[in-house]
mmCIF file of C-alpha atoms in Angstrom:
data_model
loop_
_atom_site.group_PDB
_atom_site.id
_atom_site.type_symbol
_atom_site.label_atom_id
_atom_site.label_comp_id
_atom_site.label_asym_id
_atom_site.label_seq_id
_atom_site.Cartn_x
_atom_site.Cartn_y
_atom_site.Cartn_z
ATOM 1 C CA UNK A 1 117.616 96.960 33.044
ATOM 2 C CA UNK A 2 114.565 99.008 33.858
ATOM 3 C CA UNK A 3 114.253 102.347 32.090
ATOM 4 C CA UNK A 4 111.685 105.126 32.092
ATOM 5 C CA UNK A 5 110.858 107.434 29.218
ATOM 6 C CA UNK A 6 110.254 110.935 30.571
ATOM 7 C CA UNK A 7 109.570 114.222 28.826
ATOM 8 C CA UNK A 8 112.842 116.152 28.768
ATOM 9 C CA UNK A 9 111.127 119.347 29.957
ATOM 10 C CA UNK A 10 109.574 117.481 32.902
ATOM 11 C CA UNK A 11 112.997 116.216 33.927
ATOM 12 C CA UNK A 12 114.513 119.692 33.589
ATOM 13 C CA UNK A 13 111.621 121.192 35.588
ATOM 14 C CA UNK A 14 112.143 118.629 38.343
ATOM 15 C CA UNK A 15 115.887 119.231 38.607
ATOM 16 C CA UNK A 16 115.723 123.020 38.485
ATOM 17 C CA UNK A 17 112.741 123.416 40.801
ATOM 18 C CA UNK A 18 114.272 121.238 43.533
ATOM 19 C CA UNK A 19 117.538 123.179 43.316
ATOM 20 C CA UNK A 20 115.600 126.456 43.448
ATOM 21 C CA UNK A 21 113.629 125.289 46.491
ATOM 22 C CA UNK A 22 116.832 124.446 48.344
ATOM 23 C CA UNK A 23 118.237 127.907 47.539
ATOM 24 C CA UNK A 24 114.981 129.493 48.758
ATOM 25 C CA UNK A 25 115.204 127.482 51.993
ATOM 26 C CA UNK A 26 118.780 128.666 52.449
ATOM 27 C CA UNK A 27 118.159 132.325 51.618
ATOM 28 C CA UNK A 28 115.044 132.540 53.803
ATOM 29 C CA UNK A 29 116.461 130.087 56.356
ATOM 30 C CA UNK A 30 113.101 128.352 56.255
ATOM 31 C CA UNK A 31 112.831 124.822 57.595
ATOM 32 C CA UNK A 32 109.392 124.313 55.999
ATOM 33 C CA UNK A 33 110.743 124.733 52.470
ATOM 34 C CA UNK A 34 113.504 122.297 53.373
ATOM 35 C CA UNK A 35 110.855 119.871 54.635
ATOM 36 C CA UNK A 36 109.022 120.192 51.302
ATOM 37 C CA UNK A 37 112.265 119.317 49.475
ATOM 38 C CA UNK A 38 112.691 116.252 51.678
ATOM 39 C CA UNK A 39 109.102 115.088 51.056
ATOM 40 C CA UNK A 40 109.417 115.577 47.280
ATOM 41 C CA UNK A 41 112.745 113.735 47.081
ATOM 42 C CA UNK A 42 111.566 110.911 49.332
ATOM 43 C CA UNK A 43 108.370 110.513 47.291
ATOM 44 C CA UNK A 44 110.463 110.514 44.108
ATOM 45 C CA UNK A 45 112.685 107.762 45.489
ATOM 46 C CA UNK A 46 109.747 105.659 46.650
ATOM 47 C CA UNK A 47 107.514 106.183 43.600
ATOM 48 C CA UNK A 48 110.360 106.061 41.036
ATOM 49 C CA UNK A 49 111.028 108.686 38.413
ATOM 50 C CA UNK A 50 107.949 107.620 36.426
ATOM 51 C CA UNK A 51 105.659 108.898 39.187
ATOM 52 C CA UNK A 52 107.906 111.479 40.851
ATOM 53 C CA UNK A 53 105.826 114.443 42.070
ATOM 54 C CA UNK A 54 107.599 117.127 40.042
ATOM 55 C CA UNK A 55 107.638 114.954 36.905
ATOM 56 C CA UNK A 56 103.916 114.307 37.266
ATOM 57 C CA UNK A 57 103.187 117.979 37.970
ATOM 58 C CA UNK A 58 104.860 119.002 34.705
ATOM 59 C CA UNK A 59 103.427 116.107 32.696
ATOM 60 C CA UNK A 60 99.845 116.755 33.810
ATOM 61 C CA UNK A 61 100.030 120.527 33.304
ATOM 62 C CA UNK A 62 102.504 122.268 31.007
ATOM 63 C CA UNK A 63 103.619 118.974 29.481
ATOM 64 C CA UNK A 64 100.251 118.716 27.753
ATOM 65 C CA UNK A 65 100.656 122.161 26.223
ATOM 66 C CA UNK A 66 104.438 122.145 25.668
ATOM 67 C CA UNK A 67 105.415 118.576 24.833
ATOM 68 C CA UNK A 68 109.137 117.985 24.438
ATOM 69 C CA UNK A 69 111.579 115.337 23.361
ATOM 70 C CA UNK A 70 111.959 112.402 25.680
ATOM 71 C CA UNK A 71 114.837 111.204 27.830
ATOM 72 C CA UNK A 72 115.486 107.576 28.718
ATOM 73 C CA UNK A 73 116.449 107.296 32.380
ATOM 74 C CA UNK A 74 117.704 104.368 34.419
ATOM 75 C CA UNK A 75 115.021 103.931 37.082
ATOM 76 C CA UNK A 76 117.374 102.402 39.662
ATOM 77 C CA UNK A 77 119.958 105.154 39.179
ATOM 78 C CA UNK A 78 117.289 107.833 39.569
ATOM 79 C CA UNK A 79 115.904 106.105 42.658
ATOM 80 C CA UNK A 80 119.431 106.057 44.118
ATOM 81 C CA UNK A 81 119.948 109.748 43.255
ATOM 82 C CA UNK A 82 116.595 110.760 44.750
ATOM 83 C CA UNK A 83 117.330 108.667 47.834
ATOM 84 C CA UNK A 84 120.698 110.371 48.280
ATOM 85 C CA UNK A 85 119.004 113.757 47.875
ATOM 86 C CA UNK A 86 116.368 112.811 50.439
ATOM 87 C CA UNK A 87 119.128 111.724 52.825
ATOM 88 C CA UNK A 88 120.941 115.067 52.416
ATOM 89 C CA UNK A 89 117.652 116.904 52.953
ATOM 90 C CA UNK A 90 117.004 114.854 56.105
ATOM 91 C CA UNK A 91 120.479 115.626 57.448
ATOM 92 C CA UNK A 92 119.877 119.294 56.674
ATOM 93 C CA UNK A 93 116.530 119.201 58.479
ATOM 94 C CA UNK A 94 118.058 117.520 61.495
ATOM 95 C CA UNK A 95 120.887 120.045 61.731
ATOM 96 C CA UNK A 96 118.501 122.996 61.402
ATOM 97 C CA UNK A 97 116.002 121.499 63.861
ATOM 98 C CA UNK A 98 118.736 121.063 66.471
ATOM 99 C CA UNK A 99 120.088 124.587 65.880
ATOM 100 C CA UNK A 100 123.498 123.282 64.900
ATOM 101 C CA UNK A 101 125.773 126.244 64.107
ATOM 102 C CA UNK A 102 126.817 124.581 60.852
ATOM 103 C CA UNK A 103 123.250 123.793 59.759
ATOM 104 C CA UNK A 104 122.810 126.518 57.158
ATOM 105 C CA UNK A 105 126.349 125.973 55.887
ATOM 106 C CA UNK A 106 125.393 122.363 55.233
ATOM 107 C CA UNK A 107 122.210 123.503 53.491
ATOM 108 C CA UNK A 108 124.392 125.788 51.352
ATOM 109 C CA UNK A 109 126.594 122.832 50.429
ATOM 110 C CA UNK A 110 123.451 120.832 49.628
ATOM 111 C CA UNK A 111 122.202 123.697 47.426
ATOM 112 C CA UNK A 112 125.494 123.799 45.518
ATOM 113 C CA UNK A 113 125.498 120.014 45.085
ATOM 114 C CA UNK A 114 121.896 120.000 43.882
ATOM 115 C CA UNK A 115 122.617 122.876 41.506
ATOM 116 C CA UNK A 116 125.421 120.855 39.903
ATOM 117 C CA UNK A 117 122.939 118.003 39.579
ATOM 118 C CA UNK A 118 120.353 120.292 38.035
ATOM 119 C CA UNK A 119 122.906 121.458 35.476
ATOM 120 C CA UNK A 120 123.457 117.860 34.396
ATOM 121 C CA UNK A 121 126.453 116.682 36.422
ATOM 122 C CA UNK A 122 124.535 114.495 38.855
ATOM 123 C CA UNK A 123 127.108 113.023 41.251
ATOM 124 C CA UNK A 124 124.680 110.474 42.731
ATOM 125 C CA UNK A 125 123.664 109.194 39.281
ATOM 126 C CA UNK A 126 127.334 108.824 38.362
ATOM 127 C CA UNK A 127 128.176 107.117 41.677
ATOM 128 C CA UNK A 128 125.399 104.617 41.001
ATOM 129 C CA UNK A 129 126.828 103.952 37.543
ATOM 130 C CA UNK A 130 130.277 103.375 38.994
ATOM 131 C CA UNK A 131 128.986 101.071 41.727
ATOM 132 C CA UNK A 132 126.926 99.122 39.211
ATOM 133 C CA UNK A 133 130.064 98.522 37.169
ATOM 134 C CA UNK A 134 131.853 97.056 40.186
ATOM 135 C CA UNK A 135 133.699 100.065 41.520
ATOM 136 C CA UNK A 136 134.224 103.733 41.077
ATOM 137 C CA UNK A 137 136.373 104.189 38.005
ATOM 138 C CA UNK A 138 137.356 107.692 39.150
ATOM 139 C CA UNK A 139 138.875 106.222 42.311
ATOM 140 C CA UNK A 140 140.330 102.997 40.957
ATOM 141 C CA UNK A 141 141.336 104.128 37.481
ATOM 142 C CA UNK A 142 139.602 101.041 36.066
ATOM 143 C CA UNK A 143 137.135 101.322 33.251
ATOM 144 C CA UNK A 144 134.629 98.682 32.324
ATOM 145 C CA UNK A 145 134.661 97.645 28.676
ATOM 146 C CA UNK A 146 130.949 98.274 28.329
ATOM 147 C CA UNK A 147 130.979 101.777 29.833
ATOM 148 C CA UNK A 148 130.486 104.194 26.964
ATOM 149 C CA UNK A 149 131.987 107.680 27.294
ATOM 150 C CA UNK A 150 129.507 110.536 26.965
ATOM 151 C CA UNK A 151 129.926 113.654 24.955
ATOM 152 C CA UNK A 152 131.221 116.636 26.937
ATOM 153 C CA UNK A 153 128.007 118.567 26.344
ATOM 154 C CA UNK A 154 125.738 115.628 27.274
ATOM 155 C CA UNK A 155 123.982 116.801 30.478
ATOM 156 C CA UNK A 156 123.098 113.315 31.668
#
């Protein structure tokens, strides 16, 4: 298993800023902000969470002044989550570019989904965990013996 140790504040900054950017794109109906979200998420998926742009931005700036506790993250799960986010951003871009009447509704759905991720209930991270265990326990009702339940207030 490959894990990364990331400053907790850097991870929080990354999650919240991406969600905020999607909301800005939606509220301003601005394709360029949406494009920035896509580029950031794609770079995060390709470079892994260790070198993700928003993680590095925090680490190299405020992270030096305001160090925080560290989180241990599964690199493959984060790559999967960032890849899924990049895919949703690409679909959003395509719909907006082609003036689809449902484009901004889709962006709104993307914003809501990313906000839930930012608040700690990352669906893509959880889907990866389920798939890694051989199936989605929420769908099959099966639970792997080595899957440890998390505390209700655990945001990961």
